[in-house]
C-alpha angles and dihedrals in degrees: 000000000000092000090051092051089049092050090049087061098253109144133198090252089059091055093045089052091049090053093052091046092050090056090053090047091051090056093045092048090050093050095045093046092047094049104033101038125066092211094099137237094305092067092045089052092052092051093048093048093045093055094035091059090068094068098074091048092053093047092048089051088049092054092048089049091048090055090048090050096049101035110032091155096066094102123047117217113273094011126099120216094259093057091049092049090049091051091050091050092048090052093050092051091050091054094248 
């Protein structure tokens, strides 16, 4: 999924920005819900928390994309990361 996002042109900076924006949107949603709706502070809290939970996801995607940007050679074609790690461990045990 990360490689696909990277190929689509989405960069880590975009995800970091989205994380920061989601924090601001969470505060704005809380303020608007608290002042414009007569449902009380409980509903405002739910809106703020709902939008605020997006920030860690965006930051985690940003970190994964940053790794993809700086280390594109981590995965060899046709080999998943577990196969590569097992091959490296086998080489270390063999004294290679």
